[in-house]
Tab-separated table of C-alpha atoms in Angstrom:
chain	number	residue	atom	x	y	z
J	1	MET	CA	-50.430	-17.929	-24.457
J	2	ASP	CA	-47.954	-19.470	-26.880
J	3	GLN	CA	-49.313	-19.781	-30.441
J	4	SER	CA	-47.842	-23.279	-30.784
J	5	PHE	CA	-49.846	-24.403	-27.734
J	6	LEU	CA	-53.078	-22.971	-29.185
J	7	LEU	CA	-52.443	-24.765	-32.461
J	8	MET	CA	-51.841	-28.053	-30.641
J	9	LEU	CA	-55.031	-27.636	-28.603
J	10	THR	CA	-57.051	-26.857	-31.730
J	11	ASN	CA	-55.740	-29.958	-33.474
J	12	LEU	CA	-56.693	-32.080	-30.469
J	13	LEU	CA	-60.213	-30.632	-30.492
J	14	HIS	CA	-60.593	-31.439	-34.146
J	15	LEU	CA	-59.361	-34.969	-33.463
J	16	GLN	CA	-61.845	-35.401	-30.617
J	17	ASN	CA	-64.678	-34.070	-32.778
J	18	HIS	CA	-63.773	-36.560	-35.470
J	19	LEU	CA	-63.706	-39.483	-33.043
J	20	ASP	CA	-66.827	-38.520	-31.066
J	21	PRO	CA	-68.893	-35.802	-32.790
J	22	THR	CA	-71.721	-36.115	-30.239
J	23	THR	CA	-69.602	-34.491	-27.552
J	24	SER	CA	-67.803	-31.933	-29.686
J	25	LEU	CA	-66.110	-29.052	-27.953
J	26	LEU	CA	-66.033	-27.174	-31.226
J	27	SER	CA	-69.130	-25.392	-32.383
J	28	ASP	CA	-70.502	-26.355	-35.731
J	29	SER	CA	-69.442	-24.020	-38.431
J	30	SER	CA	-73.091	-23.128	-39.069
J	31	SER	CA	-73.899	-22.529	-35.374
J	32	SER	CA	-74.143	-19.009	-34.059
J	33	TYR	CA	-72.061	-17.600	-31.213
J	34	SER	CA	-75.239	-17.306	-29.017
J	35	SER	CA	-76.170	-20.949	-29.380
J	36	SER	CA	-72.706	-22.122	-28.404
J	37	ILE	CA	-72.946	-20.052	-25.217
J	38	ALA	CA	-76.481	-21.196	-24.426
J	39	SER	CA	-75.693	-24.900	-24.431
J	40	PRO	CA	-72.015	-25.418	-23.785
J	41	THR	CA	-70.576	-28.871	-23.459
J	42	SER	CA	-69.423	-29.502	-19.921
J	43	PRO	CA	-66.501	-31.593	-18.703
J	44	THR	CA	-69.086	-33.880	-17.080
J	45	SER	CA	-70.488	-34.804	-20.464
J	46	LEU	CA	-66.986	-35.712	-21.573
J	47	LEU	CA	-66.563	-38.045	-18.619
J	48	THR	CA	-69.892	-39.736	-19.182
J	49	SER	CA	-69.389	-40.269	-22.888
J	50	THR	CA	-69.301	-43.865	-24.075
J	51	SER	CA	-66.265	-43.101	-26.266
J	52	ALA	CA	-62.691	-43.196	-25.000
J	53	ALA	CA	-61.716	-40.219	-27.165
J	54	PRO	CA	-63.197	-37.506	-24.904
J	55	LEU	CA	-61.439	-38.850	-21.823
J	56	LEU	CA	-58.155	-39.120	-23.697
J	57	PHE	CA	-58.544	-35.611	-25.033
J	58	PHE	CA	-59.469	-34.157	-21.657
J	59	THR	CA	-56.410	-35.728	-20.050
J	60	ILE	CA	-53.999	-34.470	-22.716
J	61	ALA	CA	-55.543	-30.999	-22.746
J	62	SER	CA	-55.276	-30.729	-18.973
J	63	VAL	CA	-51.621	-31.685	-19.008
J	64	LEU	CA	-50.846	-29.203	-21.779
J	65	SER	CA	-52.746	-26.470	-19.968
J	66	TYR	CA	-50.749	-27.107	-16.774
J	67	LEU	CA	-47.444	-27.023	-18.689
J	68	ALA	CA	-48.410	-23.804	-20.444
J	69	THR	CA	-49.319	-22.174	-17.143
J	70	HIS	CA	-46.217	-23.194	-15.176
J	71	HIS	CA	-43.603	-23.096	-17.968
J	72	SER	CA	-44.393	-19.954	-19.834
J	73	PRO	CA	-41.946	-19.399	-22.683
J	74	ASN	CA	-41.733	-15.741	-21.613
J	75	LYS	CA	-40.256	-16.790	-18.293
J	76	LYS	CA	-36.458	-16.852	-18.530
J	77	PRO	CA	-34.745	-19.950	-17.192
J	78	LYS	CA	-32.492	-19.482	-14.230
J	79	THR	CA	-28.917	-19.579	-15.359
J	80	SER	CA	-25.741	-18.455	-13.749
J	81	PRO	CA	-23.603	-15.730	-15.264
J	82	ASN	CA	-20.983	-18.341	-16.030
J	83	ASN	CA	-23.454	-20.379	-18.022
J	84	ASP	CA	-24.405	-17.304	-20.059
J	85	ASN	CA	-20.768	-16.591	-20.774
J	86	ASN	CA	-20.121	-20.123	-21.890
J	87	ASN	CA	-23.220	-20.333	-24.046
J	88	PRO	CA	-22.823	-18.478	-27.356
J	89	SER	CA	-26.602	-18.448	-27.864
J	90	SER	CA	-27.422	-16.868	-24.489
J	91	PRO	CA	-29.010	-13.379	-24.532
J	92	SER	CA	-26.213	-11.800	-22.506
J	93	HIS	CA	-23.595	-13.307	-24.793
J	94	ALA	CA	-25.442	-12.120	-27.878
J	95	ALA	CA	-25.822	-8.605	-26.461
J	96	ALA	CA	-22.144	-8.379	-25.599
J	97	ALA	CA	-21.131	-9.704	-29.003
J	98	ALA	CA	-23.393	-7.171	-30.718
J	99	GLU	CA	-21.862	-4.320	-28.721
J	100	PHE	CA	-18.330	-5.321	-29.789
J	101	SER	CA	-19.133	-6.614	-33.257
J	102	VAL	CA	-17.323	-5.519	-36.395
J	103	SER	CA	-20.290	-3.362	-37.413
J	104	ALA	CA	-20.421	-1.668	-33.998
J	105	PHE	CA	-16.663	-0.997	-34.125
J	106	ARG	CA	-16.923	0.283	-37.677
J	107	ALA	CA	-19.776	2.615	-36.765
J	108	LEU	CA	-17.738	4.081	-33.921
J	109	SER	CA	-14.412	4.339	-35.711
J	110	THR	CA	-15.601	5.652	-39.081
J	111	GLU	CA	-18.962	7.315	-38.582
J	112	HIS	CA	-18.893	8.911	-35.134
J	113	ILE	CA	-15.280	9.343	-34.091
J	114	TRP	CA	-14.546	12.417	-36.202
J	115	ALA	CA	-17.796	14.083	-35.208
J	116	MET	CA	-16.571	14.142	-31.599
J	117	GLU	CA	-14.268	16.762	-30.135
J	118	ALA	CA	-10.682	15.495	-29.928
J	119	PRO	CA	-10.386	15.390	-26.095
J	120	LEU	CA	-13.658	13.455	-25.763
J	121	ARG	CA	-12.801	11.184	-28.667
J	122	ASP	CA	-9.351	10.322	-27.309
J	123	ALA	CA	-10.627	9.858	-23.754
J	124	GLN	CA	-13.164	7.318	-25.022
J	125	TRP	CA	-10.523	5.515	-27.071
J	126	ARG	CA	-8.117	5.377	-24.138
J	127	SER	CA	-10.813	3.875	-21.926
J	128	LEU	CA	-11.252	1.077	-24.466
J	129	TYR	CA	-7.764	0.467	-25.835
J	130	GLY	CA	-5.275	2.315	-23.628
J	131	LEU	CA	-4.208	4.964	-26.146
J	132	SER	CA	-5.658	7.857	-28.109
J	133	TYR	CA	-7.261	7.476	-31.510
J	134	PRO	CA	-4.330	9.006	-33.479
J	135	VAL	CA	-1.838	6.664	-31.809
J	136	PHE	CA	-4.201	3.754	-32.442
J	137	THR	CA	-4.363	4.587	-36.162
J	138	THR	CA	-0.565	4.771	-36.226
J	139	VAL	CA	-0.325	1.229	-34.873
J	140	VAL	CA	-2.940	-0.009	-37.348
J	141	ASP	CA	-1.275	1.664	-40.344
J	142	LYS	CA	2.081	0.097	-39.503
J	143	LEU	CA	0.696	-3.391	-38.897
J	144	LYS	CA	-1.968	-3.507	-41.602
J	145	PRO	CA	0.300	-4.732	-44.449
J	146	TYR	CA	1.446	-7.705	-42.367
J	147	ILE	CA	-2.031	-8.543	-41.073
J	148	THR	CA	-3.410	-8.375	-44.615
J	149	GLN	CA	-0.783	-10.888	-45.751
J	150	SER	CA	-1.967	-13.321	-43.101
J	151	GLN	CA	-5.436	-13.397	-44.719
J	152	LEU	CA	-7.145	-12.949	-41.375
J	153	CYS	CA	-10.919	-13.243	-41.517
J	154	LEU	CA	-11.317	-9.968	-39.575
J	155	PRO	CA	-10.483	-6.347	-40.530
J	156	SER	CA	-7.001	-5.242	-39.471
J	157	ASP	CA	-8.128	-2.340	-37.297
J	158	TYR	CA	-10.707	-4.538	-35.572
J	159	ALA	CA	-8.075	-7.209	-34.835
J	160	VAL	CA	-5.646	-4.620	-33.444
J	161	ALA	CA	-8.397	-3.069	-31.311
J	162	MET	CA	-9.282	-6.485	-29.911
J	163	VAL	CA	-5.684	-7.230	-28.918
J	164	LEU	CA	-5.129	-3.763	-27.440
J	165	SER	CA	-8.286	-4.243	-25.393
J	166	ARG	CA	-6.842	-7.469	-24.017
J	167	LEU	CA	-3.439	-5.951	-23.240
J	168	PHE	CA	-4.961	-2.829	-21.690
J	169	HIS	CA	-7.607	-4.481	-19.515
J	170	GLY	CA	-5.754	-7.748	-18.898
J	171	PHE	CA	-8.631	-9.878	-20.199
J	172	SER	CA	-8.141	-13.600	-20.706
J	173	ALA	CA	-8.821	-15.152	-24.106
J	174	LYS	CA	-11.986	-16.744	-22.717
J	175	THR	CA	-13.333	-13.439	-21.390
J	176	LEU	CA	-12.559	-11.642	-24.637
J	177	ALA	CA	-14.167	-14.437	-26.639
J	178	THR	CA	-17.400	-13.924	-24.717
J	179	ARG	CA	-17.255	-10.184	-25.307
J	180	TYR	CA	-16.538	-10.365	-29.034
J	181	GLY	CA	-18.582	-13.456	-29.835
J	182	LEU	CA	-15.573	-15.452	-31.065
J	183	GLU	CA	-13.926	-18.707	-30.078
J	184	PRO	CA	-11.125	-18.493	-27.461
J	185	TYR	CA	-8.666	-20.241	-29.782
J	186	LEU	CA	-9.234	-17.496	-32.394
J	187	ILE	CA	-8.663	-14.782	-29.783
J	188	SER	CA	-5.374	-16.454	-28.808
J	189	LYS	CA	-4.349	-16.775	-32.449
J	190	ILE	CA	-5.022	-13.095	-33.163
J	191	THR	CA	-3.265	-12.012	-29.944
J	192	ASN	CA	-0.191	-14.060	-30.836
J	193	MET	CA	-0.096	-12.640	-34.360
J	194	VAL	CA	-0.451	-8.969	-33.362
J	195	THR	CA	1.987	-9.148	-30.420
J	196	ARG	CA	4.522	-10.966	-32.600
J	197	LEU	CA	4.284	-8.217	-35.218
J	198	LEU	CA	4.668	-5.514	-32.565
J	199	ALA	CA	7.679	-7.300	-31.046
J	200	THR	CA	9.442	-7.874	-34.387
J	201	LYS	CA	8.302	-5.396	-37.041
J	202	LEU	CA	7.847	-2.323	-34.847
J	203	TYR	CA	10.634	-3.011	-32.325
J	204	PRO	CA	13.500	-1.711	-34.534
J	205	GLU	CA	11.614	1.519	-35.202
J	206	PHE	CA	10.548	2.365	-31.661
J	207	ILE	CA	13.205	0.768	-29.425
J	208	LYS	CA	16.639	2.055	-30.417
J	209	ILE	CA	19.975	2.449	-28.657
J	210	PRO	CA	20.872	6.184	-28.645
J	211	VAL	CA	23.979	6.050	-30.824
J	212	SER	CA	23.298	9.068	-33.013
J	213	ARG	CA	25.071	12.245	-31.890
J	214	ARG	CA	21.883	14.320	-31.640
J	215	ARG	CA	19.957	11.798	-29.548
J	216	LEU	CA	22.960	10.978	-27.381
J	217	VAL	CA	23.506	14.648	-26.525
J	218	GLU	CA	19.802	15.115	-25.791
J	219	THR	CA	19.738	12.051	-23.500
J	220	THR	CA	22.916	12.835	-21.552
J	221	GLN	CA	21.863	16.465	-21.069
J	222	GLY	CA	18.433	15.342	-19.868
J	223	PHE	CA	19.981	13.040	-17.261
J	224	GLN	CA	22.496	15.702	-16.181
J	225	GLU	CA	19.635	18.081	-15.409
J	226	LEU	CA	18.099	15.376	-13.196
J	227	THR	CA	21.233	14.047	-11.491
J	228	SER	CA	24.024	16.632	-11.884
J	229	LEU	CA	26.139	13.736	-13.203
J	230	PRO	CA	27.638	13.948	-16.725
J	231	ASN	CA	27.244	11.504	-19.617
J	232	ILE	CA	24.512	9.188	-18.288
J	233	CYS	CA	22.791	7.735	-21.348
J	234	GLY	CA	20.324	5.340	-19.709
J	235	ALA	CA	19.064	3.674	-16.550
J	236	ILE	CA	18.717	-0.100	-16.261
J	237	ASP	CA	16.442	-2.246	-14.097
J	238	GLY	CA	14.707	-5.605	-14.080
J	239	THR	CA	11.232	-6.677	-13.040
J	240	ALA	CA	9.452	-9.988	-12.597
J	241	VAL	CA	6.357	-10.345	-14.788
J	242	ARG	CA	3.919	-12.631	-13.010
J	243	LEU	CA	2.595	-15.627	-14.938
J	244	GLN	CA	-1.015	-16.555	-14.292
J	245	HIS	CA	-0.349	-20.191	-15.134
J	246	LEU	CA	2.817	-22.240	-15.348
J	247	PRO	CA	2.330	-25.420	-17.413
J	248	SER	CA	2.571	-28.564	-15.323
J	249	ASP	CA	5.072	-30.082	-17.776
J	250	THR	CA	7.471	-27.107	-17.580
J	251	VAL	CA	11.076	-28.282	-17.331
J	252	ASN	CA	12.811	-26.969	-14.177
J	253	SER	CA	9.608	-25.190	-13.144
J	254	SER	CA	11.162	-24.120	-9.826
J	255	MET	CA	13.408	-21.711	-11.745
J	256	TYR	CA	10.365	-19.646	-12.697
J	257	PHE	CA	9.450	-18.738	-9.125
J	258	SER	CA	10.705	-15.292	-8.203
J	259	LYS	CA	12.041	-14.252	-4.820
J	260	TYR	CA	8.533	-12.930	-4.123
J	261	GLY	CA	7.063	-16.434	-4.432
J	262	PHE	CA	5.100	-16.319	-7.702
J	263	PRO	CA	5.881	-17.858	-11.132
J	264	SER	CA	7.292	-15.267	-13.508
J	265	VAL	CA	9.701	-14.353	-16.265
J	266	LEU	CA	12.225	-11.524	-16.001
J	267	LEU	CA	12.026	-8.333	-18.025
J	268	GLN	CA	15.133	-6.138	-18.280
J	269	VAL	CA	14.837	-2.626	-19.714
J	270	VAL	CA	17.018	0.430	-20.210
J	271	ALA	CA	15.177	3.766	-20.256
J	272	ASP	CA	16.177	7.326	-21.078
J	273	HIS	CA	15.309	10.523	-19.191
J	274	LYS	CA	11.854	10.596	-20.853
J	275	LYS	CA	11.054	7.076	-19.597
J	276	ILE	CA	11.351	5.693	-23.124
J	277	PHE	CA	12.924	2.234	-23.397
J	278	TRP	CA	15.940	1.930	-25.660
J	279	ASP	CA	16.685	-1.714	-24.874
J	280	VAL	CA	14.422	-4.592	-23.838
J	281	CYS	CA	15.362	-8.153	-22.933
J	282	VAL	CA	13.179	-11.085	-21.826
J	283	LYS	CA	15.402	-14.152	-21.579
J	284	ALA	CA	15.426	-15.448	-18.010
J	285	PRO	CA	12.949	-17.276	-15.754
J	286	GLY	CA	11.765	-15.370	-12.692
J	287	GLY	CA	14.079	-17.238	-10.330
J	288	PHE	CA	17.191	-15.650	-11.865
J	289	ASP	CA	18.748	-12.491	-10.442
J	290	ASP	CA	19.230	-9.212	-12.312
J	291	ALA	CA	22.983	-9.652	-12.733
J	292	THR	CA	22.631	-13.104	-14.319
J	293	HIS	CA	19.906	-11.862	-16.673
J	294	PHE	CA	22.025	-8.845	-17.656
J	295	ARG	CA	25.090	-10.963	-18.388
J	296	ASP	CA	23.001	-13.190	-20.636
J	297	SER	CA	21.607	-10.267	-22.626
J	298	LEU	CA	22.680	-9.090	-26.066
J	299	LEU	CA	23.248	-5.610	-24.639
J	300	TYR	CA	25.895	-6.882	-22.193
J	301	ASN	CA	27.735	-8.769	-24.901
J	302	ARG	CA	27.717	-5.752	-27.213
J	303	LEU	CA	28.955	-3.433	-24.461
J	304	ILE	CA	31.703	-5.699	-23.162
J	305	SER	CA	32.930	-6.448	-26.684
J	306	GLY	CA	32.989	-2.764	-27.639
J	307	ASP	CA	30.430	-3.280	-30.387
J	308	ILE	CA	28.463	-0.219	-29.274
J	309	VAL	CA	30.510	2.944	-29.779
J	310	TRP	CA	29.242	6.136	-28.157
J	311	ASP	CA	31.065	9.051	-29.740
J	312	LYS	CA	30.832	11.435	-26.799
J	313	GLY	CA	33.358	11.565	-23.989
J	314	VAL	CA	34.127	13.986	-21.170
J	315	ILE	CA	37.156	14.361	-18.927
J	316	VAL	CA	36.432	14.306	-15.172
J	317	ARG	CA	39.414	14.653	-12.824
J	318	GLY	CA	41.734	13.174	-15.428
J	319	GLN	CA	39.411	10.251	-16.206
J	320	HIS	CA	37.987	9.788	-19.701
J	321	VAL	CA	34.270	9.174	-19.092
J	322	ARG	CA	32.323	7.716	-21.984
J	323	PRO	CA	28.509	7.487	-21.907
J	324	TYR	CA	27.367	4.963	-19.322
J	325	ILE	CA	24.183	3.519	-17.874
J	326	VAL	CA	23.253	3.496	-14.192
J	327	GLY	CA	21.699	0.743	-12.119
J	328	ASP	CA	21.181	-0.289	-8.524
J	329	TRP	CA	23.456	-2.531	-6.429
J	330	CYS	CA	21.917	-5.695	-7.934
J	331	PHE	CA	23.925	-5.080	-11.127
J	332	PRO	CA	27.701	-5.476	-11.486
J	333	LEU	CA	29.891	-2.360	-11.369
J	334	LEU	CA	31.524	-1.966	-14.784
J	335	SER	CA	33.013	0.907	-16.756
J	336	PHE	CA	29.816	1.155	-18.820
J	337	LEU	CA	27.424	0.423	-15.916
J	338	LEU	CA	27.879	2.441	-12.740
J	339	THR	CA	26.155	1.508	-9.484
J	340	PRO	CA	25.887	3.143	-6.012
J	341	PHE	CA	28.644	2.901	-3.425
J	342	SER	CA	26.137	1.625	-0.857
J	343	TRP	CA	22.428	1.035	-0.532
J	344	ASN	CA	22.032	2.702	2.899
J	345	ARG	CA	24.179	5.879	2.583
J	346	THR	CA	27.079	4.554	4.644
J	347	GLY	CA	29.787	6.031	2.384
J	348	SER	CA	31.713	9.290	2.556
J	349	PRO	CA	29.900	12.622	1.954
J	350	ALA	CA	31.107	12.616	-1.650
J	351	GLN	CA	29.973	9.021	-2.168
J	352	ASN	CA	26.576	9.686	-0.612
J	353	ALA	CA	26.081	12.734	-2.859
J	354	TYR	CA	26.964	10.606	-5.877
J	355	ASP	CA	24.587	7.842	-4.761
J	356	GLU	CA	21.756	10.315	-4.343
J	357	GLY	CA	22.296	11.713	-7.836
J	358	LEU	CA	22.607	8.270	-9.407
J	359	MET	CA	19.381	7.060	-7.818
J	360	LYS	CA	17.542	10.076	-9.237
J	361	GLY	CA	18.600	8.864	-12.668
J	362	ARG	CA	17.651	5.291	-11.886
J	363	LYS	CA	14.198	6.518	-10.832
J	364	MET	CA	13.416	7.123	-14.536
J	365	VAL	CA	13.534	3.427	-15.348
J	366	GLU	CA	11.684	2.559	-12.157
J	367	GLU	CA	8.838	4.879	-13.145
J	368	ALA	CA	8.944	3.644	-16.748
J	369	ILE	CA	8.302	0.096	-15.519
J	370	GLY	CA	5.524	1.410	-13.293
J	371	LEU	CA	3.919	3.109	-16.284
J	372	LEU	CA	4.336	-0.021	-18.409
J	373	LYS	CA	2.504	-2.248	-15.936
J	374	GLY	CA	0.048	0.462	-15.000
J	375	ARG	CA	-1.091	0.986	-18.586
J	376	TRP	CA	-0.890	-2.576	-19.970
J	377	LYS	CA	-2.534	-4.462	-17.146
J	378	ILE	CA	-1.987	-7.864	-18.720
J	379	LEU	CA	1.592	-7.584	-17.382
J	380	GLN	CA	0.267	-7.581	-13.833
J	381	ASN	CA	-0.869	-11.185	-14.283
J	382	LEU	CA	0.169	-12.529	-17.682
J	383	ASN	CA	-2.536	-14.860	-19.021
J	384	VAL	CA	-0.847	-16.144	-22.181
J	385	GLY	CA	1.085	-19.341	-22.797
J	386	LEU	CA	4.664	-19.489	-21.551
J	387	SER	CA	6.021	-19.700	-25.101
J	388	HIS	CA	4.225	-16.467	-26.036
J	389	ALA	CA	5.072	-14.575	-22.843
J	390	PRO	CA	8.287	-12.901	-24.135
J	391	GLN	CA	6.717	-11.488	-27.304
J	392	THR	CA	3.676	-10.242	-25.362
J	393	ILE	CA	5.929	-8.411	-22.888
J	394	VAL	CA	8.065	-6.889	-25.656
J	395	ALA	CA	4.918	-5.849	-27.551
J	396	CYS	CA	3.741	-3.945	-24.473
J	397	CYS	CA	7.142	-2.226	-24.278
J	398	VAL	CA	6.788	-1.091	-27.899
J	399	LEU	CA	3.313	0.270	-27.154
J	400	HIS	CA	4.696	1.990	-24.040
J	401	ASN	CA	7.239	3.840	-26.180
J	402	LEU	CA	4.561	4.867	-28.665
J	403	CYS	CA	2.543	6.358	-25.809
J	404	GLN	CA	5.556	8.156	-24.315
J	405	ILE	CA	6.631	9.573	-27.683
J	406	ALA	CA	3.077	10.781	-28.312
J	407	ARG	CA	2.964	12.197	-24.758
J	408	GLU	CA	-0.102	10.227	-23.817
J	409	PRO	CA	-1.408	10.898	-20.273
J	410	GLU	CA	0.500	8.779	-17.789
J	411	PRO	CA	-1.569	6.292	-15.756
J	412	GLU	CA	-1.137	5.575	-12.085
J	413	LEU	CA	2.186	3.843	-11.509
J	414	TRP	CA	2.266	0.142	-10.724
J	415	ARG	CA	4.348	-0.133	-7.563
J	416	GLU	CA	7.104	-2.732	-7.488
J	417	PRO	CA	8.256	-4.403	-4.259
J	418	GLU	CA	11.361	-2.912	-2.693
J	419	GLU	CA	14.551	-4.563	-3.910
J	420	ASN	CA	17.384	-5.638	-1.694
J	421	GLY	CA	20.406	-7.843	-1.898
J	422	SER	CA	24.190	-7.777	-2.015
J	423	PRO	CA	26.286	-6.690	-5.032
J	424	PRO	CA	27.062	-9.547	-7.443
J	425	ARG	CA	30.544	-11.001	-7.576
J	426	VAL	CA	32.924	-9.867	-10.303
J	427	LEU	CA	33.602	-12.393	-13.076
J	428	GLU	CA	37.100	-13.042	-14.339
J	429	ASN	CA	36.443	-11.469	-17.752
J	430	GLU	CA	34.986	-8.381	-16.054
J	431	LYS	CA	37.867	-7.438	-13.760
J	432	SER	CA	39.408	-4.751	-15.970
J	433	PHE	CA	35.943	-3.202	-16.513
J	434	PHE	CA	35.298	-3.360	-12.765
J	435	TYR	CA	38.514	-1.606	-11.744
J	436	TYR	CA	38.037	1.104	-14.342
J	437	GLY	CA	34.418	1.495	-13.165
J	438	GLU	CA	35.646	2.008	-9.587
J	439	SER	CA	37.975	4.793	-10.714
J	440	LEU	CA	35.260	6.482	-12.774
J	441	ARG	CA	32.738	6.300	-9.955
J	442	GLN	CA	35.099	7.865	-7.420
J	443	ALA	CA	36.124	10.622	-9.835
J	444	LEU	CA	32.475	11.456	-10.528
J	445	ALA	CA	31.684	11.466	-6.798
J	446	ASP	CA	34.556	13.792	-5.922
J	447	ASP	CA	33.738	16.133	-8.812
J	448	LEU	CA	30.049	16.288	-7.881
J	449	TYR	CA	30.752	16.920	-4.218
J	450	GLN	CA	33.167	19.741	-5.049
J	451	ARG	CA	30.613	21.390	-7.350
J	452	LEU	CA	27.854	21.083	-4.752
J	453	SER	CA	30.102	22.452	-1.981
J	454	SER	CA	31.118	25.510	-4.013
J	455	ARG	CA	27.545	26.655	-4.622
């Protein structure tokens, strides 16, 4: 029985004894235990008393006894899981917050992590944050100076771990707030800060165009081993990143709906033969096509203006072939971006052989996108505000490169819908690049077919 109820009952008995001592329910302090048992006061004597106090007491005591019996404080009230999640004082909320508290994280990361064998340690870290412990510490070390400057009320490594958990599992701010015992607005604030730092401070270090001679040779040789085509330096593709919510006040909201029917923004990436991104662009709503997004990118403007100079050329059938990227038929054919002759192998034998080789190279970027969405599940259904969507996507691309460079185990690929469509029209300022691209493509096809036939 609850101690507070016993105290209340005792006080009532003392009150009744004071009002009507002739019918006391409390034994006299000088009475023995045997005498109180021998002549107990019965409820009948209370009812027949001339004083109103016994009847009042009996009524109150009965009500309290009934409440104590039917509303035991040890009996948990029936609440739904949603109510527990929304109530910071609920037991389930408190337990979850304790499990993911700063002290719990500190105990794991500083006291126990180095006592574990490396494979077990890294497997546990990947299950929580999507990457191994050494890669995690690399991210923390690079971001810590900037996070410290922000005077965040949480430790830097704890804040990074929280954001990585959200990106890896795809949790919403509300779900993560319940888990960590924080307010959703604080989770959103920390997510925005960490993803912004990843997308700005770490981008130049981990996403680089391969302009150095050593890296350019390594990349082109890697692609040649895959495709038998010379001087490929990257593969380009676009993907729609689904938005969980599109604000009702979004201007021209129809532009955000992709050809697959869901609201999204477009991500364009260029990957090398190791599935590492060397260019990332998020500028267009999901309703735009790949060609339009490409032409609006900084990469396109740098390539068409000659700002990017790749110092490595080869001669193929009299044609000077500089490093180029490959894409599918949704991109424009240009001297620096070569596409297939057809999408259904309806060309000549030489053209079909070229198309087959080119698509092997393009497969690298296709798989890179699959790895990106497979590892950072928030990109499967982006649950951040529209204004923060680009930086969140770019942040995940930076983390993807970190994982690929560190040779982290590759997750199951996220499968994209099959693309189809007709080649984009050639713009007036692109005509010279288009005609030169046609000549290069045919020369490469004829050269490849001759080499394959002579084997």
